[in-house]
Tab-separated table of C-alpha atoms in Angstrom:
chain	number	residue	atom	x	y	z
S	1	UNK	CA	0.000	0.000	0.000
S	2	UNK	CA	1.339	3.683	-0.754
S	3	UNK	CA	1.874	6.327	2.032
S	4	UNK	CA	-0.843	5.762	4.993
S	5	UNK	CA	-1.533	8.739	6.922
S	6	UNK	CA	-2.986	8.634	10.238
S	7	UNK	CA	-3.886	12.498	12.242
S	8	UNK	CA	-6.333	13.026	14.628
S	9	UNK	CA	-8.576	16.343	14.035
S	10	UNK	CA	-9.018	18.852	16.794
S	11	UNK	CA	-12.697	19.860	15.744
S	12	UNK	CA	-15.665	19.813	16.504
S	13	UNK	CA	-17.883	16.749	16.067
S	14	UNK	CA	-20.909	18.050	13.004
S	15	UNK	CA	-24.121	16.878	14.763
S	16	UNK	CA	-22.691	19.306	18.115
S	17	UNK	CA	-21.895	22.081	15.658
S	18	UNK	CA	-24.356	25.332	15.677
S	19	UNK	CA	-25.531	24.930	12.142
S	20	UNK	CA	-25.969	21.883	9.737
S	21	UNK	CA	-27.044	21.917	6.430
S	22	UNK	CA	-27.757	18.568	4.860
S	23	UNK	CA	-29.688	17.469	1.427
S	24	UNK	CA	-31.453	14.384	-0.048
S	25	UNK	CA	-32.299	14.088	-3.912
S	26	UNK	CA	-35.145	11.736	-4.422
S	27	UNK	CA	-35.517	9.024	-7.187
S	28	UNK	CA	-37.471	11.264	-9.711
S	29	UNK	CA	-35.019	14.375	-9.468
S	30	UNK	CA	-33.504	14.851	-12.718
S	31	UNK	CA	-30.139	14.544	-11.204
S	32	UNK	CA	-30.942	11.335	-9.277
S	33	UNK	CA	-32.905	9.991	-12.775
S	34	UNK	CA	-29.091	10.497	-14.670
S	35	UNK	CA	-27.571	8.863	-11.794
S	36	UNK	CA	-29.675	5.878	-11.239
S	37	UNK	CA	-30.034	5.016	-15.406
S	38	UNK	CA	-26.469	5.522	-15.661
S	39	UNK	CA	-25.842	2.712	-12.789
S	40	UNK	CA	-28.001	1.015	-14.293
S	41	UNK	CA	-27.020	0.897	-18.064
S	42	UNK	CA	-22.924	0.025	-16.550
S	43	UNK	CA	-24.663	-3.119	-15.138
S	44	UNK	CA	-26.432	-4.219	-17.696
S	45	UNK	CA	-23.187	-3.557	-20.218
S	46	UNK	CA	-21.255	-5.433	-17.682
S	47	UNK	CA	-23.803	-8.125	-18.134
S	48	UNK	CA	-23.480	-8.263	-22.094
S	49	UNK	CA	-19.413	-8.096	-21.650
S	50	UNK	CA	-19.364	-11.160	-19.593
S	51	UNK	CA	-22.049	-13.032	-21.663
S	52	UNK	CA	-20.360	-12.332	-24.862
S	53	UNK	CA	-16.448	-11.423	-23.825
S	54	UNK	CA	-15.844	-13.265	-20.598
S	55	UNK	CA	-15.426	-9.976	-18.332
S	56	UNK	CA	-15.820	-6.801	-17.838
S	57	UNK	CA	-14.500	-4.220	-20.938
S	58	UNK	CA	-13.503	-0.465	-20.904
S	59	UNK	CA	-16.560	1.766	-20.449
S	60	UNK	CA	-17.292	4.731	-18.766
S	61	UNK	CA	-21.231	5.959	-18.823
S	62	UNK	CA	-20.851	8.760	-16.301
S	63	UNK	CA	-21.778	11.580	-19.089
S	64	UNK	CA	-25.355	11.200	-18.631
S	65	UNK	CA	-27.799	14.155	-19.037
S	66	UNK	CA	-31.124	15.062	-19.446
S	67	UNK	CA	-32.909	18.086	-21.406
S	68	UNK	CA	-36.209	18.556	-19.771
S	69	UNK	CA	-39.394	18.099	-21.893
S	70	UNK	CA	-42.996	20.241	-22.198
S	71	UNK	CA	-45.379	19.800	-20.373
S	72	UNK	CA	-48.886	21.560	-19.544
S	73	UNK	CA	-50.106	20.008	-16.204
S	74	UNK	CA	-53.612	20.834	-14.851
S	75	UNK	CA	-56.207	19.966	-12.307
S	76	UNK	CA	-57.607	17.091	-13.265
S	77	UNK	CA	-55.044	15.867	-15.569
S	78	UNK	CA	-52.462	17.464	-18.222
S	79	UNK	CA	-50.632	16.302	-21.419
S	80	UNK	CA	-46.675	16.153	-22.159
S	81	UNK	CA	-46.107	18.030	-25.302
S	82	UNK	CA	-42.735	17.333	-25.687
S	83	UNK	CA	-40.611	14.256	-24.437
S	84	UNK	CA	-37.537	14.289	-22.018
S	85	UNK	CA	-34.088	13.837	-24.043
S	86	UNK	CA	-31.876	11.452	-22.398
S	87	UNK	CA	-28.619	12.266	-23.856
S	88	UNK	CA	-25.767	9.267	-23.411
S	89	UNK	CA	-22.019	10.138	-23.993
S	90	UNK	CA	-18.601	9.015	-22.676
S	91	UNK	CA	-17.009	5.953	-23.891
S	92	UNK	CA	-17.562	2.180	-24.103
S	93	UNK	CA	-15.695	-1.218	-25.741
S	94	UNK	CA	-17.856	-2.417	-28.489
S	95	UNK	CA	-15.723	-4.726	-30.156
S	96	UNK	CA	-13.818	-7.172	-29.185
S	97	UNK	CA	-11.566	-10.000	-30.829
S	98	UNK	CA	-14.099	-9.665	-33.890
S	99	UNK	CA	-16.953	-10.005	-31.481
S	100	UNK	CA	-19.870	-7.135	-31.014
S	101	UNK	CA	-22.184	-5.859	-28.490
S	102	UNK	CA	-24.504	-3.542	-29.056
S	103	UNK	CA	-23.594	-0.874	-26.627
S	104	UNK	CA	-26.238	2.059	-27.730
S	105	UNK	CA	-29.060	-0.461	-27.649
S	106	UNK	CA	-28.166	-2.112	-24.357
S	107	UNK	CA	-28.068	1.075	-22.633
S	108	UNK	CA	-31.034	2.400	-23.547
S	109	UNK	CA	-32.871	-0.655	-23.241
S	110	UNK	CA	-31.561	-0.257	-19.097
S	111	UNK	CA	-32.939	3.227	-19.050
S	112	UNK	CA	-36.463	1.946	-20.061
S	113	UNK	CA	-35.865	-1.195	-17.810
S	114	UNK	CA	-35.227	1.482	-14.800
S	115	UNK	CA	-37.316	4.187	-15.600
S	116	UNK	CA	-40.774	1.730	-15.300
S	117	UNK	CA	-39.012	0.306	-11.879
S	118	UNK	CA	-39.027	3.982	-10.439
S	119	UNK	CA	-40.808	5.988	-11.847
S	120	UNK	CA	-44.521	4.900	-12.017
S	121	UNK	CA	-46.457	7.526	-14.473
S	122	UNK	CA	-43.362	7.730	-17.001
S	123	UNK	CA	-43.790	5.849	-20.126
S	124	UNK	CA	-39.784	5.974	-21.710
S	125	UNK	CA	-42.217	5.052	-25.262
S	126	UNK	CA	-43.845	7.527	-24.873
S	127	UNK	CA	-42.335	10.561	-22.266
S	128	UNK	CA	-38.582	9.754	-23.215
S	129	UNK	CA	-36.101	10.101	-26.586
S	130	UNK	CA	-32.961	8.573	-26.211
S	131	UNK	CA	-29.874	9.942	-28.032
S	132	UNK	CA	-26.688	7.783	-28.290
S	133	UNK	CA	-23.263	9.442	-28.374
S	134	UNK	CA	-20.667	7.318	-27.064
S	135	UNK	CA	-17.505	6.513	-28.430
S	136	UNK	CA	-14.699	4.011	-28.588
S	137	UNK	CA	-12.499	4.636	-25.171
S	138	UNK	CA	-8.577	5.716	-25.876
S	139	UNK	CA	-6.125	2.812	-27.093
S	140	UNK	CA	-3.702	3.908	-23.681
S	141	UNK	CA	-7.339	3.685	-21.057
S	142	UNK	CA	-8.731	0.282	-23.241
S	143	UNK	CA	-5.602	-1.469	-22.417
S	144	UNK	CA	-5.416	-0.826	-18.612
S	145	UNK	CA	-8.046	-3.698	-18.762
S	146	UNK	CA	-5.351	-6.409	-20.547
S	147	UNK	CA	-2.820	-5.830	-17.796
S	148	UNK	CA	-1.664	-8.587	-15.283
S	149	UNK	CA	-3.090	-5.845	-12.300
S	150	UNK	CA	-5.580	-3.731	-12.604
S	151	UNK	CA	-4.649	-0.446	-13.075
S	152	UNK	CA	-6.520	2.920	-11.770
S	153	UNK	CA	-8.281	4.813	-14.796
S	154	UNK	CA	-7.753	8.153	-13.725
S	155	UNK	CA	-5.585	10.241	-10.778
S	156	UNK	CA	-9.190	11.125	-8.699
S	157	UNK	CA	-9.503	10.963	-4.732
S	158	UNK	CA	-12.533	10.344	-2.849
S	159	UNK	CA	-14.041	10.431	0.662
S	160	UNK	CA	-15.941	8.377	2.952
S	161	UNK	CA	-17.041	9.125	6.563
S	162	UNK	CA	-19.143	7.615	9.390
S	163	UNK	CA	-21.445	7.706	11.419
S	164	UNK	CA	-23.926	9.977	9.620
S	165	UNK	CA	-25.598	12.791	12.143
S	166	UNK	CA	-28.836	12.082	13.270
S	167	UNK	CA	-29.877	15.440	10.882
S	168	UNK	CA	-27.826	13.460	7.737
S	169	UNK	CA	-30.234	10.301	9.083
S	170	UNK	CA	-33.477	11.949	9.349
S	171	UNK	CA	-33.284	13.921	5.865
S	172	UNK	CA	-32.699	10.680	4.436
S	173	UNK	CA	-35.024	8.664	6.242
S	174	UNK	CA	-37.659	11.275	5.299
S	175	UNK	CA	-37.141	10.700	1.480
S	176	UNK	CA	-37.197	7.141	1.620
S	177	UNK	CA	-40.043	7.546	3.321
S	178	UNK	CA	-41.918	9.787	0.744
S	179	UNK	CA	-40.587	7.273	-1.852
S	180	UNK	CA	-42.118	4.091	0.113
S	181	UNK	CA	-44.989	2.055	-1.510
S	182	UNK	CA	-46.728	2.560	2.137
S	183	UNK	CA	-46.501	6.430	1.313
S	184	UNK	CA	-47.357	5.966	-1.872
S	185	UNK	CA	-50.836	3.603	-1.310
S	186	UNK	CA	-51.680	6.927	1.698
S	187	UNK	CA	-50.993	9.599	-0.832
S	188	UNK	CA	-51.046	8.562	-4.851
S	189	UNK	CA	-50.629	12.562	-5.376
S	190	UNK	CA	-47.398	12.366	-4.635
S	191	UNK	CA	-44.599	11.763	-7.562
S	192	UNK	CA	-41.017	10.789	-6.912
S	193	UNK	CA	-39.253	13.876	-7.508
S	194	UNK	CA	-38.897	15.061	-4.351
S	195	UNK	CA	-35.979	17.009	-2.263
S	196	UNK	CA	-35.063	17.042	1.369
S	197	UNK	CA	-32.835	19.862	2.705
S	198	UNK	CA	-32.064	19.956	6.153
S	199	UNK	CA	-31.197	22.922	8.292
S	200	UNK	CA	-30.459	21.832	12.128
S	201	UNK	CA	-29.749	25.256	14.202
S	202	UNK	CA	-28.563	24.216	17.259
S	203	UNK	CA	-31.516	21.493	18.823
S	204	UNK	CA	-33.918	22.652	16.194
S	205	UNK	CA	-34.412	21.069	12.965
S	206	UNK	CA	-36.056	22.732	9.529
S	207	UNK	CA	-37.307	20.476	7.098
S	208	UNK	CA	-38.232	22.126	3.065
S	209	UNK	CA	-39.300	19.883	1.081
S	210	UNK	CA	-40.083	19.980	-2.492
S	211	UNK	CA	-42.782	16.924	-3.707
S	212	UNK	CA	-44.098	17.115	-7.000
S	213	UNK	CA	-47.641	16.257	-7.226
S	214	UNK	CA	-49.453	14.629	-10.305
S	215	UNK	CA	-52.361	16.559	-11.229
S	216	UNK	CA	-54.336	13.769	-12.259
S	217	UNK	CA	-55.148	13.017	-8.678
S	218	UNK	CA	-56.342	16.658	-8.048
S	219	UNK	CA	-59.483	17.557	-8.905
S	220	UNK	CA	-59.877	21.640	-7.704
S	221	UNK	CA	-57.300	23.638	-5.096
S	222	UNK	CA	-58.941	23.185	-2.086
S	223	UNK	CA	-58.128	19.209	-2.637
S	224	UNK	CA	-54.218	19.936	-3.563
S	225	UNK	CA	-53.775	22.391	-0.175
S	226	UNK	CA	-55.731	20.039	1.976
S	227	UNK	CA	-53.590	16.710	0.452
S	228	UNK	CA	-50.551	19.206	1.485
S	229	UNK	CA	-51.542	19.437	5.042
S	230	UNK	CA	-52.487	16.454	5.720
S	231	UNK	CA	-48.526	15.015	4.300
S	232	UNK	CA	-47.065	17.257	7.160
S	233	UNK	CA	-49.265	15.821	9.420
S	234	UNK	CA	-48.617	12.122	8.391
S	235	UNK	CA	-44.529	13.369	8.080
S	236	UNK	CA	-44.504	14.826	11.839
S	237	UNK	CA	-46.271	11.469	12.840
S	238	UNK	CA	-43.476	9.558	11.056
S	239	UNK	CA	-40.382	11.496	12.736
S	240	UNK	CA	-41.935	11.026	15.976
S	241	UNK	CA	-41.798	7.359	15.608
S	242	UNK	CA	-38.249	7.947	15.287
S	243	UNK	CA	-37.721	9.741	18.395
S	244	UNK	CA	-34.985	11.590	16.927
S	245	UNK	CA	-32.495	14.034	19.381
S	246	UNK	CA	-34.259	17.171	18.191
S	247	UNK	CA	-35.731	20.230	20.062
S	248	UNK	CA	-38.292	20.808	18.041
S	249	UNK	CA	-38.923	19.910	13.645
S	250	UNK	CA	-40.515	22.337	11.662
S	251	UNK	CA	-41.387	20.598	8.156
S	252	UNK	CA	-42.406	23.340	4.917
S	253	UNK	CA	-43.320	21.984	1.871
S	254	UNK	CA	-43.670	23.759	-1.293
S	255	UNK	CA	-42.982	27.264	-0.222
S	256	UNK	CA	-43.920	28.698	-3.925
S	257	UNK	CA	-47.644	27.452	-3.186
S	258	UNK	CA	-49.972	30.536	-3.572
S	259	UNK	CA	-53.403	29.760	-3.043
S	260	UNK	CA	-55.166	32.474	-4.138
S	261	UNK	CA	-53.243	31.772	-7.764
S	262	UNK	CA	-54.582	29.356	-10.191
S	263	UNK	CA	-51.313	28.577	-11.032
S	264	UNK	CA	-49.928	28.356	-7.391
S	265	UNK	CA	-49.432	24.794	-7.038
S	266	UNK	CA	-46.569	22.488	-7.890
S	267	UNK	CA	-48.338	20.187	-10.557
S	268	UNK	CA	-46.907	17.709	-12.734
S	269	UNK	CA	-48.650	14.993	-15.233
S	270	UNK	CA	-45.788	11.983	-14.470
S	271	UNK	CA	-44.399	13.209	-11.163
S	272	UNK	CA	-41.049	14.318	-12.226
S	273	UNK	CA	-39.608	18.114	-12.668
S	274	UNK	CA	-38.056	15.998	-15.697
S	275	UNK	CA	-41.253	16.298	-17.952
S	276	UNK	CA	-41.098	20.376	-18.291
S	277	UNK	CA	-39.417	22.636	-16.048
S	278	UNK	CA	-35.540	20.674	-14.961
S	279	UNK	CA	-32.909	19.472	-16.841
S	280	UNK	CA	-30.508	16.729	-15.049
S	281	UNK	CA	-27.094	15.530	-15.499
S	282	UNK	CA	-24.228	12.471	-13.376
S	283	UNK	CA	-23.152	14.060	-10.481
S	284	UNK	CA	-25.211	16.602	-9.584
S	285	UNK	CA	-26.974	14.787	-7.304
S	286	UNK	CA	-26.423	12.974	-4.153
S	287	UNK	CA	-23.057	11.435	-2.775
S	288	UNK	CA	-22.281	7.911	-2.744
S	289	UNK	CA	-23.310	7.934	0.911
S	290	UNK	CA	-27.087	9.283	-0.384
S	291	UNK	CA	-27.060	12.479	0.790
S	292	UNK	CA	-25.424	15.847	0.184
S	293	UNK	CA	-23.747	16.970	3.396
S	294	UNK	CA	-22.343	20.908	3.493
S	295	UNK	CA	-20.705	20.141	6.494
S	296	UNK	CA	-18.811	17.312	5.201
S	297	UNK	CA	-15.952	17.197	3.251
S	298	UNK	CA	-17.187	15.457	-0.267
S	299	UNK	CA	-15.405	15.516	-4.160
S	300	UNK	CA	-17.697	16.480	-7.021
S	301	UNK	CA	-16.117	13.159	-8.689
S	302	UNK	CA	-19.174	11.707	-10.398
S	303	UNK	CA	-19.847	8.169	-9.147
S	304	UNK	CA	-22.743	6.805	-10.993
S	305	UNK	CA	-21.899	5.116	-14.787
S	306	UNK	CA	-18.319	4.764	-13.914
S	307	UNK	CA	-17.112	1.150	-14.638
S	308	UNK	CA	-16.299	-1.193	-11.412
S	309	UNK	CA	-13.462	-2.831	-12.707
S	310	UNK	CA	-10.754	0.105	-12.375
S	311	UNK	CA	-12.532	3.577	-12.425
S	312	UNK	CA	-11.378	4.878	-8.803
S	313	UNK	CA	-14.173	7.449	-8.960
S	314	UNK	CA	-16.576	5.242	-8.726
S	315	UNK	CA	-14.437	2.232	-6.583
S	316	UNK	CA	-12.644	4.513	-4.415
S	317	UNK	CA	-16.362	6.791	-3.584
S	318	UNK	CA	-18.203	3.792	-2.347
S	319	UNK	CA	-14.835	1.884	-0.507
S	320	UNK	CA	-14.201	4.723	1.474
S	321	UNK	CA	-17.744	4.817	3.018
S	322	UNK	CA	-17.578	1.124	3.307
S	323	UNK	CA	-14.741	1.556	5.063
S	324	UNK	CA	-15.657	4.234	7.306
S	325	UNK	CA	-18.348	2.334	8.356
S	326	UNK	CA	-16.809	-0.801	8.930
S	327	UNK	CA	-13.782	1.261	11.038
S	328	UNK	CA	-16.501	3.289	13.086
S	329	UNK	CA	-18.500	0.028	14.070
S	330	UNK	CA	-15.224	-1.993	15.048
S	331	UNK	CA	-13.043	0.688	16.709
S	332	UNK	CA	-14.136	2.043	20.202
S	333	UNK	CA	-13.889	5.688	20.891
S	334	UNK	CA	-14.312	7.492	17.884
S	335	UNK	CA	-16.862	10.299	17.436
S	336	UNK	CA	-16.162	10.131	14.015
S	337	UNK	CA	-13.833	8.840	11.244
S	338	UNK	CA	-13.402	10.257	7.971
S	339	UNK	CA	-11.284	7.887	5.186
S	340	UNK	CA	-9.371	9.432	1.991
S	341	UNK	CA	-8.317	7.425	-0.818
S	342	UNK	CA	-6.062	9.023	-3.748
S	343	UNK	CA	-5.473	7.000	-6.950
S	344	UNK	CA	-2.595	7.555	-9.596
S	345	UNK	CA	-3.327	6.373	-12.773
S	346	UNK	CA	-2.569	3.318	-14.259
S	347	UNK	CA	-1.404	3.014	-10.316
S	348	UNK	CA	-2.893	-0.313	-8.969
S	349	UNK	CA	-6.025	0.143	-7.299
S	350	UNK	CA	-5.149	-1.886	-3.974
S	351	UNK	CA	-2.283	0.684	-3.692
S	352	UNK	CA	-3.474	4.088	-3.514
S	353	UNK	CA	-1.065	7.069	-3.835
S	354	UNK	CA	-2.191	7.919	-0.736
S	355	UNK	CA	-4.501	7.119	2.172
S	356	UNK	CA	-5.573	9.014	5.004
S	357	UNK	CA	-7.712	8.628	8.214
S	358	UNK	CA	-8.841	10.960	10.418
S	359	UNK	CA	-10.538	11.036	13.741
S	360	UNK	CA	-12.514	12.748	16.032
S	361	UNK	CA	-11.622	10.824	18.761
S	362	UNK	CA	-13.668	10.624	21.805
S	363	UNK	CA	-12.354	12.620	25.432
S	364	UNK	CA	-9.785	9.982	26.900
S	365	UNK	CA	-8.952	7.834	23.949
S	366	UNK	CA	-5.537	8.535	22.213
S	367	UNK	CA	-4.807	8.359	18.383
S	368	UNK	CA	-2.519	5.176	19.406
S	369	UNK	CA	-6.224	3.566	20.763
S	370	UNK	CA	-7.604	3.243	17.058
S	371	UNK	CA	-4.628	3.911	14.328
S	372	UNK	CA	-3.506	0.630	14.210
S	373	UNK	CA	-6.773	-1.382	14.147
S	374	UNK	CA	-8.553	1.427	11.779
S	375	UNK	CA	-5.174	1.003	9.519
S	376	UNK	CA	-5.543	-2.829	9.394
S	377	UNK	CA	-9.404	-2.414	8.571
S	378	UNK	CA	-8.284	-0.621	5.740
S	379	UNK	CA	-5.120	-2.463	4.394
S	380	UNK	CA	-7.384	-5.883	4.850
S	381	UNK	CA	-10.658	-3.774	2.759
S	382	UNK	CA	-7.841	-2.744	0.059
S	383	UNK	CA	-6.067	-6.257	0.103
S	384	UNK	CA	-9.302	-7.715	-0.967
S	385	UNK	CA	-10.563	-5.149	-3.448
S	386	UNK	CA	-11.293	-7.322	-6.208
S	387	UNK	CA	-14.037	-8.781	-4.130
S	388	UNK	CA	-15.545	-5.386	-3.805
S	389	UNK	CA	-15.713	-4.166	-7.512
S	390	UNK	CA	-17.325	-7.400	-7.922
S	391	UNK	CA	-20.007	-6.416	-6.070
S	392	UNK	CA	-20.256	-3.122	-7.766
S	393	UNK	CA	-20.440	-4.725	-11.302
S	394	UNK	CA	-24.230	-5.908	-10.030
S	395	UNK	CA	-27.723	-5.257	-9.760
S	396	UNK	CA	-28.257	-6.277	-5.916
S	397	UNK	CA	-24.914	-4.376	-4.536
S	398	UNK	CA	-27.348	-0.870	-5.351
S	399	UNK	CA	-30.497	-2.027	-3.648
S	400	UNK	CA	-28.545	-3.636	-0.598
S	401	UNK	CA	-26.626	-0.464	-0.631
S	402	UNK	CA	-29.584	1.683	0.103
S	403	UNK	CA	-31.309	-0.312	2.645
S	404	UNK	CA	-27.794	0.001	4.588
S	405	UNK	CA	-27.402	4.216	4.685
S	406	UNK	CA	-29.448	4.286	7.612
């Protein structure tokens, strides 16, 4: 392993800081749509690669965007004049050894195959154009895949931390929530684009939320502000289930509502920003952790799309919360632990540049308490990081990767 690094920081745990600002991008933000259909379309390439090559080839799908359509939602039910463009770029093996795939086909195929999983009044026939424009990948990036080690694609770091504050838990919990078929069944209204942001001053907790209603379920305005009410009431009863550490939670949802304007609600027709009035694009959206954390330190490396055979900004994003985790839950006396991970390219990738960890140690416990037991978490997680982009390359690591955050 390169240079390990070790420090303990003098600070101030976050959740007993005066102010924390935290944010959650649901499932049918434009940013999380990019995100999740570029995940998507790297497994299901990964899947043609080993049916048809044996392994995993060079791709890179993290150059995903989308153009926002027209749409004219109403009470009662609107239309979509215009579909969303889903715009594909970046680069991808397509032949092989005189062997094919069909790259643009297989990807879009995943981005109708997610879309109907998650987002339940989008038709991609119908609400979605697809346009293909990636490319063979560079002779010098293609062969890091034919050496006898795997070698990093890129010189990115990344960063990991644990635990999460209970403000970074709630705000996601609270999303998930909104997002949950038991939600879903109590309020049908209620499309998946929907955004959490968190402000915590001191004991006190401020929820805005953005939820995107879909008109057809709202016949006049009296229905759409009384459906509105009643979600903060059924929200407040949810977070005090939780029994969370806060003062007091003050939850706001659509603060552009006007009701004495016609036009003062937030309507949709498929539940999604997407079909009229947001554009979306990899990496805009949450972290690999779920959740956009101001007090946190974080890289704007794009996760989502990357390949999981040697693209550190993908591996190195996910195994340094993994780690994190794994150190927080094994080590006694640390408030909190935050893991860096710095590849060089064409570097191996179980031999980072660099590594660092860093602690907020608890009162009484010394740096020489936890930096040799966090250090051989770490070396062991690296030494066996061929199991781990395994993982990545599939369908279930995602969903099990969720259900874990919180």
């Amino acid at each position: 392993m390169g240079e390990l690094v070790i420090e303990r920081l003098e600070q101030m745990p976050v959740e007993d800081q005066e102010v924390e600002l935290v944010e959650r991008k649901g499932r049918g933000h434009p940013d999380s749509i990019c995100d999740g259909i570029a995940n998507s379309a790297s497994v299901a390439l990964g899947e043609a690669y080993q049916k048809t090559f044996g392994r995993i080839l060079h791709h890179n799908l993290d150059k995903v965007m989308l153009l926002a359509g027209r749409s004219s939602p109403k009470l009662g039910g609107g239309t979509v004049e215009e579909p969303i463009r889903l715009i594909f770029g970046d680069r991808a093996t397509a032949v092989q050894a005189g062997k094919h795939i069909d790259v643009g086909g297989i990807v879009v195929q995943a981005a109708k195959d997610w879309s109907r999983r998650n987002l339940r009044f989008l038709d991609p026939e119908l609400h979605m154009v697809f346009q293909n424009g990636i490319k063979t990948g560079s002779s010098q990036l293609v062969s890091l895949f034919d050496r006898k080690y795997v070698g990093a694609n890129d010189t990115s770091a990344a960063s990991g931390y644990a635990p999460l504050t209970p403000t970074e838990r709630t705000v996601l919990s609270v999303e998930k929530y909104m997002n949950s078929p038991r939600f879903k069944e109590l309020f049908p209204e209620t499309g998946e684009d929907i955004k959490v942001m968190g402000f915590r001053h001191r004991g006190k907790l401020h929820l805005t939320i953005a939820v995107a209603f879909v008109d057809r379920f709202v016949p006049d305005l009296k229905t759409y502000f009384k459906r509105k009410s009643e979600i903060v009431e059924d929200l407040a009863k949810f977070l005090d289930s939780k029994k969370g550490p806060f003062e007091s939670v003050k939850i706001d949802i659509n603060t552009l509502d006007d009701s004495e304007a016609d036009e003062g609600m937030y309507l949709t027709v498929l539940g999604t920003s997407a079909e009229g009035s947001d554009s979306g694009q990899v990496g805009r959206g949450n972290r690999a952790n779920g959740i956009i954390a101001l007090n946190r330190p974080q890289s704007i490396e794009a996760h989502a799309g990357k390949n999981p055979v040697n693209h550190v900004g993908k591996i190195y994003s996910y195994l340094a919360t993994h780690v994190a985790r794994q150190i927080h839950s094994e080590v006694q006396g640390i408030r909190e632990v935050y893991v860096y991970l710095c590849s060089q390219i064409g570097r191996p990738i179980d031999d980072p540049l660099v590594s660092s960890l860093k602690f907020v140690l608890a009162k009484g416990v010394s740096l020489e308490d936890v930096g040799r037991q966090a250090g051989c978490i770490l070396s062991e997680q690296l030494a066996h990081i061929g199991a781990f982009t395994h993982l990545l390359g599939t369908k279930d690591f995602y969903q099990s990767w969720e259900e874990s955050r919180i």
